Coordinates of N, CA and C in Angstrom, one line a residue:
M1 N 0.8 -1.2 0.0 CA 0.0 0.0 0.0 C 0.9 1.2 0.0
D2 N 0.5 2.2 -0.8 CA 1.2 3.5 -0.9 C 0.8 4.4 0.2
F3 N 1.6 4.6 1.2 CA 1.2 5.4 2.4 C 0.7 6.7 2.1
P4 N 1.4 7.6 1.3 CA 0.8 8.9 1.0 C -0.5 8.9 0.4
R5 N -0.7 7.9 -0.6 CA -2.0 7.8 -1.2 C -3.1 7.3 -0.2
A6 N -2.7 6.3 0.6 CA -3.7 5.8 1.6 C -4.1 6.9 2.6
L7 N -3.2 7.7 3.0 CA -3.5 8.7 4.0 C -4.4 9.8 3.3
R8 N -4.1 10.2 2.1 CA -4.9 11.2 1.4 C -6.3 10.7 1.2
E9 N -6.4 9.4 0.8 CA -7.7 8.8 0.5 C -8.6 8.8 1.8
R10 N -8.0 8.5 2.9 CA -8.8 8.4 4.2 C -9.1 9.8 4.6
R11 N -8.3 10.8 4.4 CA -8.6 12.2 4.8 C -9.7 12.7 3.9
T12 N -9.7 12.5 2.6 CA -10.7 13.1 1.7 C -12.0 12.3 2.0
R13 N -11.9 11.1 2.3 CA -13.2 10.3 2.6 C -13.9 10.9 3.8
R14 N -13.2 11.5 4.7 CA -13.8 12.1 5.8 C -14.0 13.6 5.7
H15 N -13.8 14.1 4.5 CA -14.1 15.5 4.1 C -13.3 16.4 5.0
L16 N -12.1 16.1 5.2 CA -11.2 17.0 6.0 C -10.2 17.6 5.1
S17 N -9.9 18.9 5.3 CA -8.8 19.5 4.6 C -7.5 19.2 5.2
Q18 N -6.4 19.5 4.6 CA -5.1 19.2 5.2 C -4.9 20.0 6.4
L19 N -5.4 21.2 6.4 CA -5.3 22.1 7.6 C -6.1 21.5 8.8
D20 N -7.3 21.0 8.5 CA -8.2 20.4 9.6 C -7.4 19.2 10.2
L21 N -6.9 18.3 9.4 CA -6.2 17.1 9.9 C -4.9 17.5 10.6
A22 N -4.2 18.5 10.1 CA -3.0 18.9 10.7 C -3.2 19.5 12.1
L23 N -4.3 20.3 12.3 CA -4.6 20.8 13.6 C -5.0 19.7 14.6
R24 N -5.8 18.7 14.1 CA -6.2 17.6 14.9 C -5.0 16.8 15.4
A25 N -4.0 16.6 14.5 CA -2.8 15.8 14.8 C -1.7 16.5 15.5
G26 N -1.9 17.8 15.6 CA -0.8 18.6 16.3 C 0.4 18.8 15.4
T27 N 0.2 19.0 14.1 CA 1.3 19.3 13.2 C 0.9 20.5 12.3
T28 N 1.7 20.8 11.3 CA 1.4 21.9 10.4 C 0.9 21.4 9.1
Q29 N 0.2 22.3 8.4 CA -0.4 21.9 7.1 C 0.8 21.6 6.2
R30 N 1.9 22.4 6.3 CA 3.0 22.2 5.4 C 3.6 20.8 5.6
H31 N 3.8 20.4 6.9 CA 4.3 19.1 7.1 C 3.4 18.0 6.6
L32 N 2.1 18.1 6.8 CA 1.2 17.1 6.3 C 1.2 17.1 4.7
S33 N 1.3 18.2 4.1 CA 1.4 18.3 2.7 C 2.6 17.5 2.2
F34 N 3.7 17.7 2.9 CA 5.0 17.0 2.5 C 4.8 15.4 2.7
I35 N 4.1 15.0 3.7 CA 3.8 13.6 4.0 C 3.0 13.0 2.9
E36 N 1.9 13.7 2.5 CA 1.0 13.2 1.5 C 1.6 13.2 0.1
S37 N 2.6 14.1 -0.1 CA 3.3 14.1 -1.4 C 4.4 13.1 -1.5
G38 N 4.8 12.5 -0.3 CA 5.9 11.6 -0.3 C 7.3 12.3 -0.1
R39 N 7.2 13.6 0.1 CA 8.5 14.3 0.3 C 9.0 14.2 1.7
S40 N 8.1 13.8 2.7 CA 8.6 13.6 4.1 C 8.1 12.3 4.5
V41 N 8.9 11.6 5.3 CA 8.6 10.3 5.8 C 8.2 10.4 7.3
P42 N 6.9 10.1 7.7 CA 6.5 10.4 9.1 C 7.1 9.3 10.0
G43 N 7.3 9.7 11.2 CA 7.7 8.7 12.3 C 6.5 7.9 12.7
R44 N 6.8 6.8 13.4 CA 5.7 5.9 13.9 C 4.6 6.7 14.7
S45 N 5.1 7.6 15.6 CA 4.1 8.3 16.5 C 3.3 9.2 15.6
M46 N 3.8 9.8 14.6 CA 3.0 10.7 13.7 C 2.0 9.9 13.0
V47 N 2.3 8.7 12.5 CA 1.3 7.9 11.8 C 0.2 7.5 12.8
V48 N 0.5 7.2 14.0 CA -0.5 6.9 15.0 C -1.4 8.1 15.3
R49 N -0.8 9.2 15.4 CA -1.5 10.5 15.7 C -2.5 10.8 14.5
L50 N -2.0 10.6 13.3 CA -2.8 10.9 12.1 C -4.0 9.9 12.1
A51 N -3.7 8.6 12.4 CA -4.8 7.6 12.3 C -5.8 7.9 13.4
E52 N -5.4 8.3 14.6 CA -6.3 8.6 15.7 C -7.1 9.9 15.3
S53 N -6.4 10.8 14.7 CA -7.1 12.1 14.4 C -8.2 11.8 13.3
L54 N -7.9 10.8 12.4 CA -8.9 10.5 11.4 C -10.0 9.6 12.0
E55 N -9.9 9.2 13.2 CA -10.8 8.3 13.9 C -11.0 7.0 13.1
L56 N -9.9 6.4 12.6 CA -10.0 5.2 11.9 C -10.3 4.0 12.8
P57 N -11.0 3.0 12.3 CA -11.1 1.8 13.1 C -9.7 1.2 13.3
L58 N -9.5 0.4 14.4 CA -8.2 -0.1 14.7 C -7.6 -0.9 13.6
R59 N -8.4 -1.7 12.8 CA -7.9 -2.5 11.7 C -7.2 -1.5 10.7
E60 N -7.9 -0.4 10.4 CA -7.3 0.5 9.4 C -6.1 1.2 9.9
R61 N -6.0 1.4 11.2 CA -4.9 2.1 11.8 C -3.6 1.2 11.6
N62 N -3.8 -0.1 11.8 CA -2.8 -1.1 11.6 C -2.3 -1.1 10.1
E63 N -3.3 -1.0 9.2 CA -3.0 -1.0 7.8 C -2.2 0.2 7.4
L64 N -2.5 1.4 8.1 CA -1.8 2.6 7.8 C -0.4 2.5 8.3
L65 N -0.2 1.9 9.5 CA 1.2 1.7 10.0 C 2.0 0.8 9.1
L66 N 1.4 -0.3 8.7 CA 2.1 -1.2 7.8 C 2.5 -0.5 6.5
A67 N 1.6 0.3 6.0 CA 1.9 1.0 4.7 C 3.0 2.0 4.9
A68 N 3.2 2.5 6.1 CA 4.3 3.4 6.4 C 5.6 2.7 6.8
G69 N 5.5 1.3 6.8 CA 6.7 0.5 7.1 C 6.9 0.2 8.6
Y70 N 5.8 0.3 9.4 CA 5.9 0.1 10.8 C 5.1 -1.1 11.2
A71 N 5.4 -1.7 12.3 CA 4.7 -2.9 12.8 C 3.3 -2.4 13.3
P72 N 2.3 -3.3 13.2 CA 1.0 -2.9 13.8 C 1.0 -2.6 15.3
A73 N 0.2 -1.7 15.7 CA 0.2 -1.3 17.1 C -0.9 -2.0 17.9
Y74 N -2.0 -2.5 17.2 CA -3.1 -3.0 17.9 C -3.2 -4.5 17.7
P75 N -3.3 -5.3 18.7 CA -3.4 -6.8 18.6 C -4.8 -7.2 18.1
E76 N -4.9 -8.4 17.5 CA -6.1 -9.0 17.2 C -6.2 -10.4 17.8
S77 N -6.9 -10.5 18.9 CA -6.9 -11.7 19.7 C -8.1 -12.6 19.3
S78 N -8.0 -13.9 19.7 CA -9.1 -14.8 19.5 C -10.0 -14.6 20.7
L79 N -11.3 -14.7 20.5 CA -12.3 -14.7 21.6 C -12.0 -15.8 22.6
D80 N -11.4 -16.9 22.1 CA -11.1 -18.0 23.0 C -9.8 -17.8 23.9
D81 N -9.2 -16.6 23.6 CA -7.9 -16.3 24.4 C -8.3 -16.2 25.9
P82 N -7.5 -16.8 26.8 CA -7.8 -16.7 28.2 C -7.9 -15.3 28.7
E83 N -7.1 -14.4 28.1 CA -7.1 -13.0 28.5 C -8.4 -12.3 28.3
L84 N -9.2 -12.9 27.4 CA -10.5 -12.3 27.0 C -11.7 -12.9 27.8
A85 N -11.3 -13.8 28.7 CA -12.4 -14.5 29.5 C -13.3 -13.5 30.2
P86 N -12.8 -12.4 30.8 CA -13.7 -11.4 31.5 C -14.6 -10.8 30.4
V87 N -14.2 -10.6 29.2 CA -15.0 -10.0 28.2 C -16.2 -11.0 27.8
R88 N -15.8 -12.3 27.7 CA -16.9 -13.3 27.4 C -17.9 -13.3 28.5
T89 N -17.4 -13.2 29.8 CA -18.3 -13.2 30.9 C -19.2 -12.0 30.9
A90 N -18.7 -10.9 30.5 CA -19.5 -9.6 30.5 C -20.5 -9.7 29.4
I91 N -20.1 -10.3 28.2 CA -21.1 -10.5 27.1 C -22.2 -11.4 27.5
D92 N -21.9 -12.5 28.2 CA -23.0 -13.4 28.6 C -23.9 -12.7 29.6
H93 N -23.3 -11.9 30.5 CA -24.1 -11.2 31.5 C -25.1 -10.2 30.8
I94 N -24.6 -9.5 29.8 CA -25.4 -8.5 29.1 C -26.5 -9.2 28.4
L95 N -26.2 -10.3 27.7 CA -27.2 -11.0 26.9 C -28.3 -11.5 27.8
R96 N -27.9 -12.1 29.0 CA -28.9 -12.6 29.9 C -29.7 -11.5 30.5
G97 N -29.0 -10.4 30.8 CA -29.7 -9.2 31.4 C -30.7 -8.6 30.5
H98 N -30.6 -8.8 29.2 CA -31.6 -8.2 28.3 C -32.9 -9.0 28.1
L99 N -32.9 -10.2 28.7 CA -34.1 -11.0 28.6 C -35.3 -10.3 29.3
P100 N -36.5 -10.4 28.8 CA -37.0 -11.4 27.8 C -36.9 -10.9 26.4
Y101 N -36.1 -9.9 26.2 CA -36.0 -9.3 24.8 C -34.8 -9.9 24.1
P102 N -34.8 -10.1 22.8 CA -33.7 -10.7 22.1 C -32.5 -9.8 22.0
A103 N -31.3 -10.4 22.0 CA -30.1 -9.7 21.9 C -29.0 -10.7 21.3
L104 N -28.1 -10.1 20.6 CA -27.0 -10.9 20.0 C -25.8 -10.1 19.8
V105 N -24.6 -10.8 19.6 CA -23.3 -10.2 19.4 C -22.8 -10.7 18.1
V106 N -22.3 -9.8 17.2 CA -21.8 -10.2 15.9 C -20.4 -9.6 15.7
D107 N -19.7 -10.1 14.8 CA -18.4 -9.6 14.5 C -18.5 -8.6 13.3
R108 N -17.4 -8.2 12.7 CA -17.4 -7.1 11.7 C -18.1 -7.6 10.4
R109 N -18.2 -8.9 10.2 CA -18.8 -9.4 9.0 C -20.3 -9.7 9.2
G110 N -20.7 -9.6 10.5 CA -22.1 -9.9 10.8 C -22.3 -11.4 11.2
D111 N -21.2 -12.1 11.4 CA -21.2 -13.5 11.9 C -21.6 -13.6 13.3
L112 N -22.5 -14.5 13.7 CA -23.0 -14.5 15.0 C -22.0 -15.1 16.0
I113 N -21.7 -14.4 17.1 CA -20.8 -14.8 18.1 C -21.6 -15.4 19.3
A114 N -22.7 -14.8 19.7 CA -23.5 -15.3 20.8 C -24.9 -14.6 20.7
A115 N -25.8 -15.3 21.3 CA -27.2 -14.7 21.4 C -27.9 -15.2 22.6
N116 N -28.9 -14.5 23.1 CA -29.6 -15.0 24.3 C -30.8 -15.9 23.8
T117 N -31.5 -16.6 24.7 CA -32.5 -17.5 24.3 C -33.7 -16.8 23.7
A118 N -33.9 -15.6 23.9 CA -35.1 -14.9 23.3 C -34.9 -14.7 21.8
F119 N -33.7 -14.8 21.3 CA -33.4 -14.7 19.9 C -34.0 -15.9 19.1
D120 N -34.3 -17.0 19.8 CA -34.9 -18.1 19.2 C -36.2 -17.8 18.6
L121 N -37.0 -16.9 19.2 CA -38.3 -16.5 18.6 C -38.1 -15.7 17.3
I122 N -37.0 -15.0 17.2 CA -36.7 -14.3 15.9 C -36.4 -15.3 14.8
T123 N -35.7 -16.3 15.1 CA -35.2 -17.2 14.1 C -36.1 -18.4 13.8
E124 N -37.2 -18.5 14.5 CA -38.0 -19.7 14.4 C -38.4 -19.9 12.9
G125 N -38.4 -21.1 12.5 CA -38.7 -21.5 11.1 C -37.6 -21.3 10.1
A126 N -36.5 -20.7 10.4 CA -35.4 -20.5 9.5 C -34.7 -21.8 9.2
A127 N -34.1 -21.9 8.1 CA -33.3 -23.1 7.7 C -32.2 -23.3 8.7
P128 N -31.9 -24.5 9.2 CA -30.9 -24.7 10.2 C -29.5 -24.2 9.8
E129 N -29.2 -24.2 8.5 CA -27.8 -23.8 8.1 C -27.7 -22.2 8.2
L130 N -28.8 -21.5 8.4 CA -28.7 -20.1 8.5 C -28.7 -19.6 10.0
V131 N -28.8 -20.6 10.9 CA -28.9 -20.2 12.3 C -27.8 -20.8 13.1
G132 N -27.4 -20.1 14.2 CA -26.4 -20.6 15.1 C -25.1 -19.9 15.0
P133 N -24.2 -20.1 16.0 CA -22.9 -19.5 16.0 C -22.1 -19.7 14.7
G134 N -21.6 -18.6 14.2 CA -20.8 -18.6 13.0 C -21.7 -18.3 11.8
S135 N -23.0 -18.4 11.9 CA -23.9 -18.0 10.7 C -23.9 -16.5 10.6
N136 N -24.3 -16.0 9.4 CA -24.3 -14.6 9.2 C -25.7 -14.1 9.4
V137 N -25.8 -13.1 10.3 CA -27.2 -12.6 10.7 C -27.8 -11.8 9.6
Y138 N -27.0 -11.1 8.8 CA -27.5 -10.3 7.7 C -28.1 -11.3 6.6
R139 N -27.4 -12.4 6.3 CA -28.0 -13.4 5.4 C -29.2 -14.0 6.0
L140 N -29.2 -14.3 7.3 CA -30.4 -14.8 7.9 C -31.6 -13.9 7.8
A141 N -31.3 -12.6 7.9 CA -32.4 -11.6 7.8 C -33.1 -11.6 6.5
L142 N -32.4 -11.7 5.4 CA -32.9 -11.5 4.1 C -33.0 -12.7 3.2
H143 N -32.5 -13.8 3.6 CA -32.5 -15.0 2.7 C -33.9 -15.6 2.7
P144 N -34.4 -16.1 1.5 CA -35.7 -16.6 1.4 C -36.0 -17.8 2.4
D145 N -35.0 -18.5 2.8 CA -35.1 -19.5 3.8 C -34.9 -19.0 5.2
G146 N -34.7 -17.7 5.4 CA -34.5 -17.2 6.7 C -35.7 -16.4 7.2
L147 N -35.5 -15.2 7.6 CA -36.6 -14.4 8.1 C -37.5 -13.7 7.1
A148 N -37.0 -13.6 5.9 CA -37.6 -12.8 4.9 C -39.1 -13.1 4.7
P149 N -39.6 -14.3 4.7 CA -41.0 -14.6 4.5 C -41.9 -14.1 5.6
R150 N -41.3 -13.9 6.8 CA -42.1 -13.5 7.9 C -41.9 -12.0 8.2
I151 N -41.1 -11.3 7.5 CA -40.9 -9.8 7.7 C -42.0 -9.1 7.0
L152 N -42.8 -8.4 7.7 CA -44.0 -7.7 7.1 C -43.6 -6.4 6.4
N153 N -42.5 -5.8 6.8 CA -42.0 -4.6 6.1 C -40.6 -4.9 5.5
L154 N -40.6 -5.9 4.6 CA -39.3 -6.4 4.1 C -38.6 -5.3 3.3
A155 N -39.3 -4.5 2.5 CA -38.6 -3.5 1.7 C -37.8 -2.5 2.6
E156 N -38.4 -2.0 3.7 CA -37.7 -1.1 4.6 C -36.6 -1.8 5.3
W157 N -36.9 -3.0 5.8 CA -35.9 -3.7 6.6 C -34.7 -4.1 5.7
A158 N -35.0 -4.5 4.5 CA -33.9 -4.9 3.6 C -33.0 -3.7 3.3
R159 N -33.6 -2.6 3.0 CA -32.8 -1.4 2.8 C -31.9 -1.0 4.0
H160 N -32.5 -1.2 5.2 CA -31.8 -0.9 6.4 C -30.6 -1.9 6.5
I161 N -30.8 -3.1 6.2 CA -29.7 -4.1 6.3 C -28.6 -3.9 5.3
V162 N -29.0 -3.7 4.0 CA -28.0 -3.5 2.9 C -27.2 -2.3 3.1
A163 N -27.8 -1.2 3.7 CA -27.1 0.0 3.9 C -25.9 -0.1 4.9
R164 N -25.9 -1.2 5.7 CA -24.9 -1.4 6.7 C -23.7 -2.2 6.1
L165 N -23.8 -2.6 4.9 CA -22.8 -3.6 4.3 C -21.8 -2.9 3.3
G166 N -21.6 -1.7 3.5 CA -20.7 -1.0 2.5 C -19.3 -1.6 2.5
H167 N -18.8 -2.2 3.6 CA -17.5 -2.8 3.7 C -17.5 -4.2 3.3
L168 N -18.6 -4.8 3.0 CA -18.8 -6.2 2.6 C -19.4 -6.3 1.3
E169 N -18.7 -6.0 0.2 CA -19.2 -5.9 -1.1 C -19.9 -7.2 -1.6
E170 N -19.2 -8.3 -1.4 CA -19.7 -9.6 -1.9 C -21.1 -10.0 -1.2
L171 N -21.1 -9.8 0.1 CA -22.3 -10.1 0.9 C -23.4 -9.1 0.5
R172 N -23.1 -7.9 0.3 CA -24.1 -6.9 -0.1 C -24.7 -7.3 -1.5
A173 N -23.9 -7.7 -2.4 CA -24.4 -8.1 -3.7 C -25.3 -9.3 -3.6
E174 N -24.9 -10.3 -2.8 CA -25.7 -11.5 -2.6 C -27.1 -11.1 -2.0
L175 N -27.1 -10.3 -1.0 CA -28.4 -10.0 -0.3 C -29.2 -9.1 -1.1
T176 N -28.6 -8.2 -1.9 CA -29.4 -7.4 -2.8 C -30.2 -8.3 -3.8
G177 N -29.5 -9.4 -4.2 CA -30.2 -10.3 -5.1 C -31.4 -11.0 -4.6
Y178 N -31.5 -11.1 -3.2 CA -32.6 -11.7 -2.6 C -33.9 -10.8 -2.6
V179 N -33.6 -9.5 -2.6 CA -34.7 -8.5 -2.4 C -34.7 -7.5 -3.5
P180 N -34.8 -7.9 -4.8 CA -34.6 -6.9 -5.9 C -35.9 -6.0 -6.0
Q181 N -35.6 -4.7 -6.3 CA -36.6 -3.8 -6.6 C -37.8 -3.7 -5.7
L182 N -37.6 -3.8 -4.4 CA -38.7 -3.6 -3.5 C -38.9 -2.1 -3.2
D183 N -40.2 -1.7 -3.3 CA -40.5 -0.3 -3.1 C -40.7 0.0 -1.6
V184 N -40.0 1.0 -1.2 CA -40.1 1.4 0.2 C -41.3 2.3 0.4
S185 N -42.1 2.1 1.4 CA -43.3 2.9 1.6 C -43.0 4.4 1.7
A186 N -44.0 5.2 1.3 CA -43.8 6.6 1.3 C -43.6 7.2 2.7
G187 N -44.1 6.6 3.7 CA -44.1 7.1 5.0 C -42.8 6.8 5.8
L188 N -41.8 6.1 5.1 CA -40.6 5.7 5.8 C -39.8 7.0 6.2
L189 N -39.4 7.1 7.5 CA -38.7 8.3 7.9 C -37.2 8.1 7.7
G190 N -36.7 6.8 7.8 CA -35.3 6.6 7.4 C -34.4 6.5 8.6
F191 N -34.6 7.3 9.7 CA -33.6 7.3 10.8 C -33.9 6.2 11.8
A192 N -35.1 5.6 11.8 CA -35.4 4.6 12.8 C -36.3 3.6 12.1
V193 N -35.8 2.4 11.7 CA -36.5 1.4 11.0 C -36.9 0.3 11.9
P194 N -38.2 0.1 12.2 CA -38.6 -1.0 13.1 C -38.6 -2.3 12.3
L195 N -38.6 -3.4 12.9 CA -38.7 -4.7 12.3 C -40.1 -5.2 12.7
H196 N -40.9 -5.4 11.6 CA -42.3 -6.0 11.8 C -42.2 -7.5 11.5
L197 N -42.3 -8.4 12.4 CA -42.0 -9.8 12.2 C -43.2 -10.6 12.7
Q198 N -43.7 -11.5 11.8 CA -44.7 -12.4 12.2 C -44.1 -13.6 12.9
T199 N -44.6 -14.0 14.1 CA -44.1 -15.1 14.8 C -45.2 -16.0 15.4
S200 N -44.9 -17.1 16.0 CA -45.9 -17.9 16.6 C -46.6 -17.2 17.8
Y201 N -46.1 -16.1 18.3 CA -46.7 -15.4 19.4 C -47.3 -14.1 18.8
G202 N -47.6 -14.0 17.5 CA -48.2 -12.9 16.9 C -47.1 -12.0 16.3
E203 N -47.6 -10.8 15.8 CA -46.7 -9.9 15.2 C -45.9 -9.1 16.2
L204 N -44.6 -9.0 15.9 CA -43.7 -8.3 16.8 C -43.3 -7.0 16.1
R205 N -43.3 -5.9 16.8 CA -42.7 -4.7 16.3 C -41.5 -4.3 17.2
L206 N -40.4 -4.4 16.6 CA -39.1 -4.3 17.3 C -38.2 -3.1 16.8
M207 N -37.7 -2.4 17.8 CA -36.6 -1.4 17.5 C -35.3 -2.0 17.9
T208 N -34.2 -1.6 17.3 CA -32.9 -2.1 17.6 C -31.9 -1.0 18.0
T209 N -31.0 -1.4 18.9 CA -29.9 -0.6 19.3 C -28.6 -1.3 19.1
V210 N -27.6 -0.6 18.8 CA -26.3 -1.3 18.6 C -25.3 -0.7 19.5
T211 N -24.5 -1.5 20.3 CA -23.5 -1.1 21.2 C -22.2 -1.7 20.8
T212 N -21.1 -0.9 21.0 CA -19.8 -1.3 20.6 C -18.9 -1.1 21.9
F213 N -17.7 -1.8 21.8 CA -16.7 -1.6 22.9 C -15.9 -0.4 22.4
A214 N -16.3 0.8 22.8 CA -15.7 2.0 22.2 C -14.3 2.2 22.6
T215 N -13.9 1.8 23.8 CA -12.6 2.0 24.3 C -11.6 0.8 24.1
A216 N -12.1 -0.2 23.4 CA -11.2 -1.3 23.2 C -10.0 -1.0 22.4
V217 N -8.8 -1.6 22.7 CA -7.6 -1.5 22.0 C -7.2 -2.8 21.3
D218 N -8.1 -3.7 21.3 CA -7.9 -5.0 20.6 C -8.9 -5.0 19.5
I219 N -8.4 -5.3 18.3 CA -9.2 -5.3 17.1 C -10.5 -6.2 17.2
T220 N -10.3 -7.4 17.7 CA -11.4 -8.3 17.9 C -12.6 -7.6 18.7
L221 N -12.2 -7.1 19.8 CA -13.2 -6.4 20.7 C -13.8 -5.2 20.0
A222 N -13.0 -4.4 19.4 CA -13.4 -3.1 18.8 C -14.4 -3.4 17.7
E223 N -14.3 -4.6 17.1 CA -15.2 -4.9 15.9 C -16.5 -5.6 16.3
L224 N -16.6 -6.0 17.6 CA -17.8 -6.7 18.1 C -19.0 -5.6 18.2
K225 N -20.2 -6.1 17.8 CA -21.4 -5.3 18.0 C -22.4 -6.1 18.8
L226 N -23.0 -5.4 19.8 CA -24.1 -6.0 20.5 C -25.4 -5.3 20.0
E227 N -26.2 -6.2 19.4 CA -27.5 -5.7 18.8 C -28.6 -6.1 19.7
A228 N -29.3 -5.2 20.3 CA -30.4 -5.5 21.2 C -31.7 -5.1 20.6
F229 N -32.7 -6.0 20.7 CA -34.1 -5.7 20.2 C -34.9 -5.2 21.3
L230 N -35.7 -4.2 21.1 CA -36.6 -3.6 22.1 C -38.0 -3.6 21.6
P231 N -39.0 -3.8 22.4 CA -40.4 -3.8 21.9 C -40.8 -2.4 21.6
A232 N -41.4 -2.2 20.4 CA -41.9 -0.9 20.0 C -43.3 -0.6 20.5
D233 N -44.0 -1.6 21.0 CA -45.3 -1.4 21.6 C -45.6 -2.4 22.7
A234 N -46.6 -2.2 23.4 CA -47.0 -3.0 24.6 C -47.3 -4.4 24.2
A235 N -47.9 -4.6 23.0 CA -48.3 -6.0 22.6 C -47.0 -6.8 22.4
T236 N -46.0 -6.2 21.8 CA -44.7 -6.9 21.5 C -44.1 -7.2 22.9
A237 N -44.1 -6.3 23.8 CA -43.5 -6.6 25.1 C -44.2 -7.8 25.8
E238 N -45.5 -7.8 25.7 CA -46.2 -8.9 26.3 C -46.0 -10.2 25.6
A239 N -45.8 -10.2 24.2 CA -45.6 -11.4 23.5 C -44.2 -12.0 23.8
L240 N -43.2 -11.1 23.9 CA -41.9 -11.6 24.3 C -41.8 -12.1 25.7
S241 N -42.5 -11.5 26.6 CA -42.6 -12.0 28.0 C -43.2 -13.4 28.0
A242 N -44.3 -13.5 27.2 CA -45.0 -14.8 27.2 C -44.1 -15.9 26.6
A243 N -43.4 -15.6 25.5 CA -42.5 -16.5 24.9 C -41.4 -17.0 25.8
A244 N -41.0 -16.1 26.7 CA -39.9 -16.4 27.6 C -40.4 -17.2 28.8
G245 N -41.7 -17.3 29.0 CA -42.2 -18.0 30.2 C -42.2 -17.2 31.5
P246 N -42.3 -17.9 32.6 CA -42.3 -17.2 33.9 C -41.1 -16.4 34.2
M247 N -39.9 -16.8 33.7 CA -38.7 -16.0 33.9 C -38.8 -14.8 33.1
G248 N -39.3 -14.8 32.0 CA -39.5 -13.7 31.1 C -40.4 -12.6 31.7
A249 N -41.5 -13.1 32.3 CA -42.5 -12.2 32.9 C -41.8 -11.5 34.1
C250 N -41.0 -12.2 34.9 CA -40.3 -11.5 36.0 C -39.4 -10.5 35.5
A251 N -38.6 -10.8 34.4 CA -37.7 -9.8 33.9 C -38.4 -8.6 33.3
A252 N -39.5 -8.8 32.7 CA -40.3 -7.7 32.1 C -40.8 -6.8 33.2
A253 N -41.2 -7.4 34.3 CA -41.7 -6.6 35.5 C -40.6 -5.8 36.1
D254 N -39.4 -6.4 36.1 CA -38.2 -5.7 36.7 C -37.9 -4.4 35.8
Q255 N -38.2 -4.5 34.5 CA -37.8 -3.4 33.6 C -39.0 -2.5 33.4
A256 N -40.1 -2.7 34.0 CA -41.2 -1.8 33.8 C -41.0 -0.5 34.4
P257 N -41.6 0.6 33.9 CA -41.4 2.0 34.5 C -41.7 2.0 36.0
G258 N -40.9 2.7 36.7 CA -41.1 2.8 38.1 C -40.6 1.7 39.0
T259 N -39.9 0.7 38.4 CA -39.4 -0.4 39.2 C -37.9 -0.3 39.4
M260 N -37.3 0.7 38.7 CA -35.8 0.8 38.9 C -35.4 1.5 40.1

């Protein structure tokens, strides 16, 4: 990778001028201009500062360091690493704590790392090969043998899913092929897309939130996403509690207004 070109591309992609980035990184526009033209070779600390100032993901920061001829600064551990045991414990605790509502953890590709038992209601009826650890949740959502036949607002939800796959071109092309030329309803606001899903417990209307490990310095952790489903109406909350059984009803009562 050509470092000057890589730096310039990332800066322009974020709509920053040389002066803007120079001020953020604590250097001068002249120095940055020399770096981007290849007339000056930045030190390791300068590359790190530039990457941080660009707010690049950790994986891209390593790529920029490698392009400049330096060793990567951020490790990429396996989730099975003993040092990440506290993280796995925390993830399990969060997933259980979200019951009776569905929640899952995925990696940067959307491959399932873990999910709580309430997620089973979301996946009911899906082909076995589309479900379980290691399966891709984006493919599960839009595949004809996955959730697609039960999604009542498939056009809106499909657009919401595909829009998240800019960095996964092959998967984006595959999923786009499953939902060609679907017309989005005129009333779609765009900033908050609910999932309308038909289940054995009736129609669910779900909103989603995504949480990341914002302060992680390990690539694996930084790329994990916790996606939690929340009921968009009282009927959905009741259905999820009923699906979870007595334990779900207790959890729902604990989360009701005025009980905290």
